Amino acid sequence: IKDAELTHLRAESLAIVYLTRHPDLLVDRYDRPDSGIDLLVTIAPEGRATGRLFGVEVKGISRSTNGYRADAIPYSAVSDHAIKK
């Protein structure tokens, strides 16, 4: 896997995890080339589809916003940050 593909895969996985935390959202991958949409999210209160949906375009970068590469941050620094939240 190339670095760009791996970055996109990580970003897409993070988006799926984030969106599925909300019980009223159903997330599907939208595998249509050149559509500009990577995920299709359906709003479904109590598991019932309402017909309301939105598309998500996933973009990822290989550097964090603080200038460190994501794969160069020690695990202890990541877990300490998560605990402080």
PDB file of N, CA, C and O in Angstrom:
ATOM      1  N   ILE A   1       0.850  -1.182   0.000  1.00  0.00           N
ATOM      2  CA  ILE A   1       0.000   0.000   0.000  1.00  0.00           C
ATOM      3  C   ILE A   1       0.890   1.238   0.000  1.00  0.00           C
ATOM      4  O   ILE A   1       1.833   1.329   0.784  1.00  0.00           O
ATOM      5  N   LYS A   2       0.554   2.188  -0.835  1.00  0.00           N
ATOM      6  CA  LYS A   2       1.301   3.441  -0.894  1.00  0.00           C
ATOM      7  C   LYS A   2       0.904   4.322   0.285  1.00  0.00           C
ATOM      8  O   LYS A   2      -0.161   4.156   0.880  1.00  0.00           O
ATOM      9  N   ASP A   3       1.767   5.282   0.628  1.00  0.00           N
ATOM     10  CA  ASP A   3       1.511   6.166   1.758  1.00  0.00           C
ATOM     11  C   ASP A   3       0.183   6.919   1.617  1.00  0.00           C
ATOM     12  O   ASP A   3      -0.563   7.058   2.579  1.00  0.00           O
ATOM     13  N   ALA A   4      -0.114   7.407   0.423  1.00  0.00           N
ATOM     14  CA  ALA A   4      -1.358   8.165   0.213  1.00  0.00           C
ATOM     15  C   ALA A   4      -2.580   7.273   0.432  1.00  0.00           C
ATOM     16  O   ALA A   4      -3.575   7.701   1.022  1.00  0.00           O
ATOM     17  N   GLU A   5      -2.505   6.030  -0.031  1.00  0.00           N
ATOM     18  CA  GLU A   5      -3.623   5.100   0.152  1.00  0.00           C
ATOM     19  C   GLU A   5      -3.807   4.759   1.625  1.00  0.00           C
ATOM     20  O   GLU A   5      -4.935   4.683   2.120  1.00  0.00           O
ATOM     21  N   LEU A   6      -2.690   4.571   2.325  1.00  0.00           N
ATOM     22  CA  LEU A   6      -2.751   4.265   3.751  1.00  0.00           C
ATOM     23  C   LEU A   6      -3.317   5.442   4.542  1.00  0.00           C
ATOM     24  O   LEU A   6      -4.146   5.260   5.428  1.00  0.00           O
ATOM     25  N   THR A   7      -2.927   6.649   4.190  1.00  0.00           N
ATOM     26  CA  THR A   7      -3.447   7.848   4.855  1.00  0.00           C
ATOM     27  C   THR A   7      -4.948   7.958   4.638  1.00  0.00           C
ATOM     28  O   THR A   7      -5.699   8.238   5.576  1.00  0.00           O
ATOM     29  N   HIS A   8      -5.413   7.720   3.411  1.00  0.00           N
ATOM     30  CA  HIS A   8      -6.849   7.785   3.129  1.00  0.00           C
ATOM     31  C   HIS A   8      -7.598   6.695   3.894  1.00  0.00           C
ATOM     32  O   HIS A   8      -8.679   6.949   4.453  1.00  0.00           O
ATOM     33  N   LEU A   9      -7.036   5.500   3.944  1.00  0.00           N
ATOM     34  CA  LEU A   9      -7.677   4.399   4.666  1.00  0.00           C
ATOM     35  C   LEU A   9      -7.796   4.716   6.151  1.00  0.00           C
ATOM     36  O   LEU A   9      -8.845   4.484   6.761  1.00  0.00           O
ATOM     37  N   ARG A  10      -6.748   5.274   6.733  1.00  0.00           N
ATOM     38  CA  ARG A  10      -6.797   5.665   8.145  1.00  0.00           C
ATOM     39  C   ARG A  10      -7.843   6.751   8.380  1.00  0.00           C
ATOM     40  O   ARG A  10      -8.605   6.695   9.338  1.00  0.00           O
ATOM     41  N   ALA A  11      -7.883   7.738   7.501  1.00  0.00           N
ATOM     42  CA  ALA A  11      -8.849   8.833   7.644  1.00  0.00           C
ATOM     43  C   ALA A  11     -10.279   8.314   7.505  1.00  0.00           C
ATOM     44  O   ALA A  11     -11.172   8.704   8.265  1.00  0.00           O
ATOM     45  N   GLU A  12     -10.495   7.418   6.563  1.00  0.00           N
ATOM     46  CA  GLU A  12     -11.828   6.850   6.368  1.00  0.00           C
ATOM     47  C   GLU A  12     -12.242   6.018   7.583  1.00  0.00           C
ATOM     48  O   GLU A  12     -13.381   6.116   8.049  1.00  0.00           O
ATOM     49  N   SER A  13     -11.322   5.233   8.105  1.00  0.00           N
ATOM     50  CA  SER A  13     -11.619   4.418   9.289  1.00  0.00           C
ATOM     51  C   SER A  13     -11.960   5.293  10.488  1.00  0.00           C
ATOM     52  O   SER A  13     -12.903   5.004  11.226  1.00  0.00           O
ATOM     53  N   LEU A  14     -11.211   6.365  10.676  1.00  0.00           N
ATOM     54  CA  LEU A  14     -11.489   7.286  11.772  1.00  0.00           C
ATOM     55  C   LEU A  14     -12.858   7.950  11.604  1.00  0.00           C
ATOM     56  O   LEU A  14     -13.617   8.086  12.562  1.00  0.00           O
ATOM     57  N   ALA A  15     -13.191   8.330  10.387  1.00  0.00           N
ATOM     58  CA  ALA A  15     -14.498   8.945  10.125  1.00  0.00           C
ATOM     59  C   ALA A  15     -15.628   7.970  10.446  1.00  0.00           C
ATOM     60  O   ALA A  15     -16.640   8.351  11.049  1.00  0.00           O
ATOM     61  N   ILE A  16     -15.460   6.715  10.068  1.00  0.00           N
ATOM     62  CA  ILE A  16     -16.481   5.698  10.349  1.00  0.00           C
ATOM     63  C   ILE A  16     -16.640   5.513  11.853  1.00  0.00           C
ATOM     64  O   ILE A  16     -17.760   5.483  12.373  1.00  0.00           O
ATOM     65  N   VAL A  17     -15.533   5.410  12.566  1.00  0.00           N
ATOM     66  CA  VAL A  17     -15.601   5.258  14.024  1.00  0.00           C
ATOM     67  C   VAL A  17     -16.298   6.457  14.652  1.00  0.00           C
ATOM     68  O   VAL A  17     -17.172   6.319  15.510  1.00  0.00           O
ATOM     69  N   TYR A  18     -15.933   7.651  14.228  1.00  0.00           N
ATOM     70  CA  TYR A  18     -16.521   8.868  14.788  1.00  0.00           C
ATOM     71  C   TYR A  18     -18.026   8.938  14.516  1.00  0.00           C
ATOM     72  O   TYR A  18     -18.822   9.220  15.411  1.00  0.00           O
ATOM     73  N   LEU A  19     -18.425   8.682  13.271  1.00  0.00           N
ATOM     74  CA  LEU A  19     -19.838   8.794  12.910  1.00  0.00           C
ATOM     75  C   LEU A  19     -20.691   7.698  13.544  1.00  0.00           C
ATOM     76  O   LEU A  19     -21.844   7.946  13.909  1.00  0.00           O
ATOM     77  N   THR A  20     -20.162   6.504  13.688  1.00  0.00           N
ATOM     78  CA  THR A  20     -20.958   5.415  14.246  1.00  0.00           C
ATOM     79  C   THR A  20     -21.087   5.504  15.761  1.00  0.00           C
ATOM     80  O   THR A  20     -21.812   4.710  16.357  1.00  0.00           O
ATOM     81  N   ARG A  21     -20.417   6.451  16.379  1.00  0.00           N
ATOM     82  CA  ARG A  21     -20.617   6.666  17.817  1.00  0.00           C
ATOM     83  C   ARG A  21     -22.026   7.157  18.094  1.00  0.00           C
ATOM     84  O   ARG A  21     -22.550   6.981  19.177  1.00  0.00           O
ATOM     85  N   HIS A  22     -22.641   7.811  17.127  1.00  0.00           N
ATOM     86  CA  HIS A  22     -24.005   8.318  17.291  1.00  0.00           C
ATOM     87  C   HIS A  22     -24.975   7.219  16.853  1.00  0.00           C
ATOM     88  O   HIS A  22     -24.937   6.769  15.714  1.00  0.00           O
ATOM     89  N   PRO A  23     -25.851   6.779  17.745  1.00  0.00           N
ATOM     90  CA  PRO A  23     -26.712   5.632  17.422  1.00  0.00           C
ATOM     91  C   PRO A  23     -27.739   5.901  16.320  1.00  0.00           C
ATOM     92  O   PRO A  23     -28.292   4.956  15.765  1.00  0.00           O
ATOM     93  N   ASP A  24     -27.995   7.154  15.996  1.00  0.00           N
ATOM     94  CA  ASP A  24     -28.998   7.465  14.980  1.00  0.00           C
ATOM     95  C   ASP A  24     -28.420   7.639  13.583  1.00  0.00           C
ATOM     96  O   ASP A  24     -29.109   8.116  12.680  1.00  0.00           O
ATOM     97  N   LEU A  25     -27.159   7.280  13.391  1.00  0.00           N
ATOM     98  CA  LEU A  25     -26.528   7.380  12.076  1.00  0.00           C
ATOM     99  C   LEU A  25     -26.122   6.005  11.577  1.00  0.00           C
ATOM    100  O   LEU A  25     -25.534   5.216  12.306  1.00  0.00           O
ATOM    101  N   LEU A  26     -26.439   5.727  10.331  1.00  0.00           N
ATOM    102  CA  LEU A  26     -26.005   4.497   9.664  1.00  0.00           C
ATOM    103  C   LEU A  26     -25.002   4.895   8.591  1.00  0.00           C
ATOM    104  O   LEU A  26     -25.285   5.751   7.758  1.00  0.00           O
ATOM    105  N   VAL A  27     -23.831   4.286   8.601  1.00  0.00           N
ATOM    106  CA  VAL A  27     -22.742   4.673   7.701  1.00  0.00           C
ATOM    107  C   VAL A  27     -22.442   3.546   6.730  1.00  0.00           C
ATOM    108  O   VAL A  27     -22.276   2.398   7.120  1.00  0.00           O
ATOM    109  N   ASP A  28     -22.385   3.894   5.444  1.00  0.00           N
ATOM    110  CA  ASP A  28     -22.023   2.944   4.390  1.00  0.00           C
ATOM    111  C   ASP A  28     -20.916   3.541   3.544  1.00  0.00           C
ATOM    112  O   ASP A  28     -20.897   4.754   3.307  1.00  0.00           O
ATOM    113  N   ARG A  29     -20.007   2.696   3.071  1.00  0.00           N
ATOM    114  CA  ARG A  29     -19.005   3.159   2.110  1.00  0.00           C
ATOM    115  C   ARG A  29     -19.713   3.378   0.774  1.00  0.00           C
ATOM    116  O   ARG A  29     -20.568   2.603   0.377  1.00  0.00           O
ATOM    117  N   TYR A  30     -19.349   4.443   0.104  1.00  0.00           N
ATOM    118  CA  TYR A  30     -19.943   4.783  -1.187  1.00  0.00           C
ATOM    119  C   TYR A  30     -18.860   4.578  -2.237  1.00  0.00           C
ATOM    120  O   TYR A  30     -18.045   5.459  -2.481  1.00  0.00           O
ATOM    121  N   ASP A  31     -18.845   3.400  -2.836  1.00  0.00           N
ATOM    122  CA  ASP A  31     -17.764   3.008  -3.744  1.00  0.00           C
ATOM    123  C   ASP A  31     -18.078   3.327  -5.202  1.00  0.00           C
ATOM    124  O   ASP A  31     -18.168   2.450  -6.043  1.00  0.00           O
ATOM    125  N   ARG A  32     -18.253   4.601  -5.499  1.00  0.00           N
ATOM    126  CA  ARG A  32     -18.445   5.030  -6.876  1.00  0.00           C
ATOM    127  C   ARG A  32     -17.262   5.901  -7.254  1.00  0.00           C
ATOM    128  O   ARG A  32     -17.040   6.943  -6.632  1.00  0.00           O
ATOM    129  N   PRO A  33     -16.474   5.490  -8.224  1.00  0.00           N
ATOM    130  CA  PRO A  33     -15.290   6.276  -8.594  1.00  0.00           C
ATOM    131  C   PRO A  33     -15.649   7.684  -9.049  1.00  0.00           C
ATOM    132  O   PRO A  33     -16.653   7.900  -9.718  1.00  0.00           O
ATOM    133  N   ASP A  34     -14.823   8.616  -8.646  1.00  0.00           N
ATOM    134  CA  ASP A  34     -14.946  10.021  -9.054  1.00  0.00           C
ATOM    135  C   ASP A  34     -16.272  10.669  -8.663  1.00  0.00           C
ATOM    136  O   ASP A  34     -16.716  11.606  -9.308  1.00  0.00           O
ATOM    137  N   SER A  35     -16.915  10.167  -7.612  1.00  0.00           N
ATOM    138  CA  SER A  35     -18.171  10.782  -7.175  1.00  0.00           C
ATOM    139  C   SER A  35     -17.911  11.915  -6.193  1.00  0.00           C
ATOM    140  O   SER A  35     -18.764  12.774  -6.001  1.00  0.00           O
ATOM    141  N   GLY A  36     -16.736  11.901  -5.553  1.00  0.00           N
ATOM    142  CA  GLY A  36     -16.426  12.905  -4.553  1.00  0.00           C
ATOM    143  C   GLY A  36     -16.979  12.564  -3.186  1.00  0.00           C
ATOM    144  O   GLY A  36     -16.792  13.294  -2.230  1.00  0.00           O
ATOM    145  N   ILE A  37     -17.674  11.450  -3.087  1.00  0.00           N
ATOM    146  CA  ILE A  37     -18.244  11.009  -1.812  1.00  0.00           C
ATOM    147  C   ILE A  37     -17.621   9.670  -1.442  1.00  0.00           C
ATOM    148  O   ILE A  37     -17.580   8.750  -2.254  1.00  0.00           O
ATOM    149  N   ASP A  38     -17.149   9.564  -0.201  1.00  0.00           N
ATOM    150  CA  ASP A  38     -16.559   8.321   0.277  1.00  0.00           C
ATOM    151  C   ASP A  38     -17.505   7.545   1.191  1.00  0.00           C
ATOM    152  O   ASP A  38     -17.489   6.316   1.201  1.00  0.00           O
ATOM    153  N   LEU A  39     -18.298   8.274   1.967  1.00  0.00           N
ATOM    154  CA  LEU A  39     -19.232   7.644   2.895  1.00  0.00           C
ATOM    155  C   LEU A  39     -20.621   8.234   2.688  1.00  0.00           C
ATOM    156  O   LEU A  39     -20.764   9.430   2.449  1.00  0.00           O
ATOM    157  N   LEU A  40     -21.626   7.395   2.790  1.00  0.00           N
ATOM    158  CA  LEU A  40     -23.009   7.844   2.723  1.00  0.00           C
ATOM    159  C   LEU A  40     -23.622   7.592   4.097  1.00  0.00           C
ATOM    160  O   LEU A  40     -23.630   6.458   4.582  1.00  0.00           O
ATOM    161  N   VAL A  41     -24.105   8.647   4.733  1.00  0.00           N
ATOM    162  CA  VAL A  41     -24.623   8.560   6.094  1.00  0.00           C
ATOM    163  C   VAL A  41     -26.131   8.780   6.066  1.00  0.00           C
ATOM    164  O   VAL A  41     -26.613   9.778   5.541  1.00  0.00           O
ATOM    165  N   THR A  42     -26.860   7.819   6.622  1.00  0.00           N
ATOM    166  CA  THR A  42     -28.315   7.900   6.702  1.00  0.00           C
ATOM    167  C   THR A  42     -28.707   8.258   8.126  1.00  0.00           C
ATOM    168  O   THR A  42     -28.204   7.665   9.082  1.00  0.00           O
ATOM    169  N   ILE A  43     -29.602   9.216   8.263  1.00  0.00           N
ATOM    170  CA  ILE A  43     -30.119   9.591   9.579  1.00  0.00           C
ATOM    171  C   ILE A  43     -31.292   8.662   9.875  1.00  0.00           C
ATOM    172  O   ILE A  43     -32.282   8.632   9.136  1.00  0.00           O
ATOM    173  N   ALA A  44     -31.147   7.876  10.948  1.00  0.00           N
ATOM    174  CA  ALA A  44     -32.135   6.850  11.266  1.00  0.00           C
ATOM    175  C   ALA A  44     -32.403   6.800  12.762  1.00  0.00           C
ATOM    176  O   ALA A  44     -31.849   5.967  13.473  1.00  0.00           O
ATOM    177  N   PRO A  45     -33.274   7.693  13.245  1.00  0.00           N
ATOM    178  CA  PRO A  45     -33.603   7.645  14.672  1.00  0.00           C
ATOM    179  C   PRO A  45     -34.231   6.299  15.032  1.00  0.00           C
ATOM    180  O   PRO A  45     -35.117   5.819  14.328  1.00  0.00           O
ATOM    181  N   GLU A  46     -33.729   5.703  16.088  1.00  0.00           N
ATOM    182  CA  GLU A  46     -34.206   4.400  16.571  1.00  0.00           C
ATOM    183  C   GLU A  46     -34.133   3.326  15.487  1.00  0.00           C
ATOM    184  O   GLU A  46     -34.945   2.409  15.442  1.00  0.00           O
ATOM    185  N   GLY A  47     -33.177   3.454  14.573  1.00  0.00           N
ATOM    186  CA  GLY A  47     -32.965   2.457  13.533  1.00  0.00           C
ATOM    187  C   GLY A  47     -33.904   2.551  12.345  1.00  0.00           C
ATOM    188  O   GLY A  47     -33.848   1.713  11.447  1.00  0.00           O
ATOM    189  N   ARG A  48     -34.761   3.564  12.303  1.00  0.00           N
ATOM    190  CA  ARG A  48     -35.704   3.712  11.187  1.00  0.00           C
ATOM    191  C   ARG A  48     -35.209   4.786  10.234  1.00  0.00           C
ATOM    192  O   ARG A  48     -35.066   5.950  10.613  1.00  0.00           O
ATOM    193  N   ALA A  49     -34.963   4.396   9.005  1.00  0.00           N
ATOM    194  CA  ALA A  49     -34.483   5.343   7.996  1.00  0.00           C
ATOM    195  C   ALA A  49     -35.547   6.399   7.720  1.00  0.00           C
ATOM    196  O   ALA A  49     -36.734   6.078   7.586  1.00  0.00           O
ATOM    197  N   THR A  50     -35.130   7.647   7.658  1.00  0.00           N
ATOM    198  CA  THR A  50     -36.056   8.761   7.435  1.00  0.00           C
ATOM    199  C   THR A  50     -35.998   9.282   6.002  1.00  0.00           C
ATOM    200  O   THR A  50     -36.793  10.138   5.639  1.00  0.00           O
ATOM    201  N   GLY A  51     -35.053   8.806   5.227  1.00  0.00           N
ATOM    202  CA  GLY A  51     -34.862   9.327   3.879  1.00  0.00           C
ATOM    203  C   GLY A  51     -33.898  10.496   3.861  1.00  0.00           C
ATOM    204  O   GLY A  51     -33.526  10.982   2.799  1.00  0.00           O
ATOM    205  N   ARG A  52     -33.487  10.963   5.037  1.00  0.00           N
ATOM    206  CA  ARG A  52     -32.507  12.046   5.112  1.00  0.00           C
ATOM    207  C   ARG A  52     -31.117  11.422   5.169  1.00  0.00           C
ATOM    208  O   ARG A  52     -30.863  10.512   5.958  1.00  0.00           O
ATOM    209  N   LEU A  53     -30.249  11.904   4.333  1.00  0.00           N
ATOM    210  CA  LEU A  53     -28.892  11.387   4.303  1.00  0.00           C
ATOM    211  C   LEU A  53     -27.938  12.468   3.851  1.00  0.00           C
ATOM    212  O   LEU A  53     -28.352  13.499   3.357  1.00  0.00           O
ATOM    213  N   PHE A  54     -26.648  12.198   4.056  1.00  0.00           N
ATOM    214  CA  PHE A  54     -25.635  13.134   3.579  1.00  0.00           C
ATOM    215  C   PHE A  54     -24.381  12.366   3.216  1.00  0.00           C
ATOM    216  O   PHE A  54     -24.137  11.266   3.705  1.00  0.00           O
ATOM    217  N   GLY A  55     -23.614  12.936   2.307  1.00  0.00           N
ATOM    218  CA  GLY A  55     -22.371  12.331   1.862  1.00  0.00           C
ATOM    219  C   GLY A  55     -21.188  12.957   2.579  1.00  0.00           C
ATOM    220  O   GLY A  55     -21.224  14.123   2.966  1.00  0.00           O
ATOM    221  N   VAL A  56     -20.151  12.166   2.754  1.00  0.00           N
ATOM    222  CA  VAL A  56     -18.931  12.623   3.410  1.00  0.00           C
ATOM    223  C   VAL A  56     -17.753  12.360   2.480  1.00  0.00           C
ATOM    224  O   VAL A  56     -17.577  11.237   1.996  1.00  0.00           O
ATOM    225  N   GLU A  57     -16.970  13.390   2.226  1.00  0.00           N
ATOM    226  CA  GLU A  57     -15.724  13.232   1.489  1.00  0.00           C
ATOM    227  C   GLU A  57     -14.605  13.179   2.516  1.00  0.00           C
ATOM    228  O   GLU A  57     -14.450  14.089   3.319  1.00  0.00           O
ATOM    229  N   VAL A  58     -13.851  12.105   2.510  1.00  0.00           N
ATOM    230  CA  VAL A  58     -12.779  11.910   3.487  1.00  0.00           C
ATOM    231  C   VAL A  58     -11.471  12.421   2.909  1.00  0.00           C
ATOM    232  O   VAL A  58     -11.126  12.115   1.766  1.00  0.00           O
ATOM    233  N   LYS A  59     -10.780  13.221   3.703  1.00  0.00           N
ATOM    234  CA  LYS A  59      -9.451  13.690   3.330  1.00  0.00           C
ATOM    235  C   LYS A  59      -8.544  13.484   4.526  1.00  0.00           C
ATOM    236  O   LYS A  59      -8.946  13.742   5.654  1.00  0.00           O
ATOM    237  N   GLY A  60      -7.351  13.026   4.284  1.00  0.00           N
ATOM    238  CA  GLY A  60      -6.409  12.812   5.363  1.00  0.00           C
ATOM    239  C   GLY A  60      -5.060  13.404   5.016  1.00  0.00           C
ATOM    240  O   GLY A  60      -4.733  13.601   3.852  1.00  0.00           O
ATOM    241  N   ILE A  61      -4.297  13.695   6.044  1.00  0.00           N
ATOM    242  CA  ILE A  61      -2.938  14.184   5.848  1.00  0.00           C
ATOM    243  C   ILE A  61      -1.996  13.272   6.626  1.00  0.00           C
ATOM    244  O   ILE A  61      -2.389  12.639   7.599  1.00  0.00           O
ATOM    245  N   SER A  62      -0.757  13.208   6.185  1.00  0.00           N
ATOM    246  CA  SER A  62       0.190  12.312   6.834  1.00  0.00           C
ATOM    247  C   SER A  62       0.869  12.945   8.032  1.00  0.00           C
ATOM    248  O   SER A  62       1.620  12.301   8.733  1.00  0.00           O
ATOM    249  N   ARG A  63       0.599  14.212   8.288  1.00  0.00           N
ATOM    250  CA  ARG A  63       1.160  14.899   9.456  1.00  0.00           C
ATOM    251  C   ARG A  63       0.022  15.367  10.341  1.00  0.00           C
ATOM    252  O   ARG A  63      -1.031  15.747   9.861  1.00  0.00           O
ATOM    253  N   SER A  64       0.274  15.350  11.633  1.00  0.00           N
ATOM    254  CA  SER A  64      -0.714  15.893  12.545  1.00  0.00           C
ATOM    255  C   SER A  64      -0.638  17.415  12.492  1.00  0.00           C
ATOM    256  O   SER A  64       0.317  17.978  11.970  1.00  0.00           O
ATOM    257  N   THR A  65      -1.604  18.078  13.047  1.00  0.00           N
ATOM    258  CA  THR A  65      -1.627  19.537  12.999  1.00  0.00           C
ATOM    259  C   THR A  65      -0.554  20.167  13.875  1.00  0.00           C
ATOM    260  O   THR A  65      -0.238  21.332  13.717  1.00  0.00           O
ATOM    261  N   ASN A  66       0.020  19.377  14.781  1.00  0.00           N
ATOM    262  CA  ASN A  66       1.078  19.932  15.628  1.00  0.00           C
ATOM    263  C   ASN A  66       2.473  19.685  15.050  1.00  0.00           C
ATOM    264  O   ASN A  66       3.462  19.959  15.702  1.00  0.00           O
ATOM    265  N   GLY A  67       2.534  19.160  13.821  1.00  0.00           N
ATOM    266  CA  GLY A  67       3.806  19.013  13.137  1.00  0.00           C
ATOM    267  C   GLY A  67       4.483  17.664  13.305  1.00  0.00           C
ATOM    268  O   GLY A  67       5.522  17.417  12.727  1.00  0.00           O
ATOM    269  N   TYR A  68       3.898  16.760  14.085  1.00  0.00           N
ATOM    270  CA  TYR A  68       4.485  15.437  14.271  1.00  0.00           C
ATOM    271  C   TYR A  68       3.829  14.445  13.331  1.00  0.00           C
ATOM    272  O   TYR A  68       2.621  14.501  13.098  1.00  0.00           O
ATOM    273  N   ARG A  69       4.618  13.536  12.815  1.00  0.00           N
ATOM    274  CA  ARG A  69       4.050  12.458  12.012  1.00  0.00           C
ATOM    275  C   ARG A  69       3.258  11.552  12.937  1.00  0.00           C
ATOM    276  O   ARG A  69       3.669  11.264  14.043  1.00  0.00           O
ATOM    277  N   ALA A  70       2.106  11.120  12.478  1.00  0.00           N
ATOM    278  CA  ALA A  70       1.247  10.295  13.321  1.00  0.00           C
ATOM    279  C   ALA A  70       1.939   9.004  13.741  1.00  0.00           C
ATOM    280  O   ALA A  70       1.750   8.527  14.850  1.00  0.00           O
ATOM    281  N   ASP A  71       2.772   8.438  12.861  1.00  0.00           N
ATOM    282  CA  ASP A  71       3.426   7.182  13.218  1.00  0.00           C
ATOM    283  C   ASP A  71       4.684   7.393  14.048  1.00  0.00           C
ATOM    284  O   ASP A  71       5.327   6.439  14.461  1.00  0.00           O
ATOM    285  N   ALA A  72       5.050   8.650  14.317  1.00  0.00           N
ATOM    286  CA  ALA A  72       6.250   8.938  15.103  1.00  0.00           C
ATOM    287  C   ALA A  72       5.920   9.350  16.536  1.00  0.00           C
ATOM    288  O   ALA A  72       6.802   9.569  17.337  1.00  0.00           O
ATOM    289  N   ILE A  73       4.627   9.445  16.853  1.00  0.00           N
ATOM    290  CA  ILE A  73       4.232   9.837  18.197  1.00  0.00           C
ATOM    291  C   ILE A  73       4.247   8.599  19.085  1.00  0.00           C
ATOM    292  O   ILE A  73       3.628   7.587  18.754  1.00  0.00           O
ATOM    293  N   PRO A  74       4.972   8.640  20.200  1.00  0.00           N
ATOM    294  CA  PRO A  74       5.010   7.467  21.079  1.00  0.00           C
ATOM    295  C   PRO A  74       3.624   7.145  21.621  1.00  0.00           C
ATOM    296  O   PRO A  74       2.820   8.028  21.880  1.00  0.00           O
ATOM    297  N   TYR A  75       3.354   5.848  21.801  1.00  0.00           N
ATOM    298  CA  TYR A  75       2.047   5.404  22.287  1.00  0.00           C
ATOM    299  C   TYR A  75       1.703   6.059  23.621  1.00  0.00           C
ATOM    300  O   TYR A  75       0.574   6.451  23.856  1.00  0.00           O
ATOM    301  N   SER A  76       2.679   6.216  24.494  1.00  0.00           N
ATOM    302  CA  SER A  76       2.410   6.799  25.807  1.00  0.00           C
ATOM    303  C   SER A  76       1.899   8.228  25.683  1.00  0.00           C
ATOM    304  O   SER A  76       1.038   8.658  26.442  1.00  0.00           O
ATOM    305  N   ALA A  77       2.397   8.979  24.704  1.00  0.00           N
ATOM    306  CA  ALA A  77       1.936  10.356  24.508  1.00  0.00           C
ATOM    307  C   ALA A  77       0.486  10.365  24.041  1.00  0.00           C
ATOM    308  O   ALA A  77      -0.308  11.203  24.456  1.00  0.00           O
ATOM    309  N   VAL A  78       0.118   9.422  23.180  1.00  0.00           N
ATOM    310  CA  VAL A  78      -1.259   9.346  22.675  1.00  0.00           C
ATOM    311  C   VAL A  78      -2.194   8.953  23.800  1.00  0.00           C
ATOM    312  O   VAL A  78      -3.243   9.558  24.002  1.00  0.00           O
ATOM    313  N   SER A  79      -1.835   7.935  24.582  1.00  0.00           N
ATOM    314  CA  SER A  79      -2.732   7.482  25.641  1.00  0.00           C
ATOM    315  C   SER A  79      -2.843   8.523  26.746  1.00  0.00           C
ATOM    316  O   SER A  79      -3.910   8.709  27.314  1.00  0.00           O
ATOM    317  N   ASP A  80      -1.771   9.243  27.046  1.00  0.00           N
ATOM    318  CA  ASP A  80      -1.841  10.302  28.054  1.00  0.00           C
ATOM    319  C   ASP A  80      -2.793  11.406  27.611  1.00  0.00           C
ATOM    320  O   ASP A  80      -3.575  11.916  28.394  1.00  0.00           O
ATOM    321  N   HIS A  81      -2.732  11.750  26.325  1.00  0.00           N
ATOM    322  CA  HIS A  81      -3.604  12.806  25.795  1.00  0.00           C
ATOM    323  C   HIS A  81      -5.070  12.366  25.865  1.00  0.00           C
ATOM    324  O   HIS A  81      -5.933  13.139  26.238  1.00  0.00           O
ATOM    325  N   ALA A  82      -5.323  11.111  25.528  1.00  0.00           N
ATOM    326  CA  ALA A  82      -6.703  10.613  25.545  1.00  0.00           C
ATOM    327  C   ALA A  82      -7.271  10.595  26.959  1.00  0.00           C
ATOM    328  O   ALA A  82      -8.441  10.884  27.172  1.00  0.00           O
ATOM    329  N   ILE A  83      -6.430  10.302  27.927  1.00  0.00           N
ATOM    330  CA  ILE A  83      -6.883  10.253  29.316  1.00  0.00           C
ATOM    331  C   ILE A  83      -7.212  11.643  29.837  1.00  0.00           C
ATOM    332  O   ILE A  83      -8.168  11.830  30.574  1.00  0.00           O
ATOM    333  N   LYS A  84      -6.474  12.658  29.398  1.00  0.00           N
ATOM    334  CA  LYS A  84      -6.679  14.020  29.886  1.00  0.00           C
ATOM    335  C   LYS A  84      -7.970  14.630  29.383  1.00  0.00           C
ATOM    336  O   LYS A  84      -8.466  15.575  29.960  1.00  0.00           O
ATOM    337  N   LYS A  85      -8.513  14.115  28.299  1.00  0.00           N
ATOM    338  CA  LYS A  85      -9.764  14.664  27.751  1.00  0.00           C
ATOM    339  C   LYS A  85     -10.853  14.338  28.680  1.00  0.00           C
ATOM    340  O   LYS A  85     -11.610  14.689  29.261  1.00  0.00           O
TER     341      LYS A  85
END
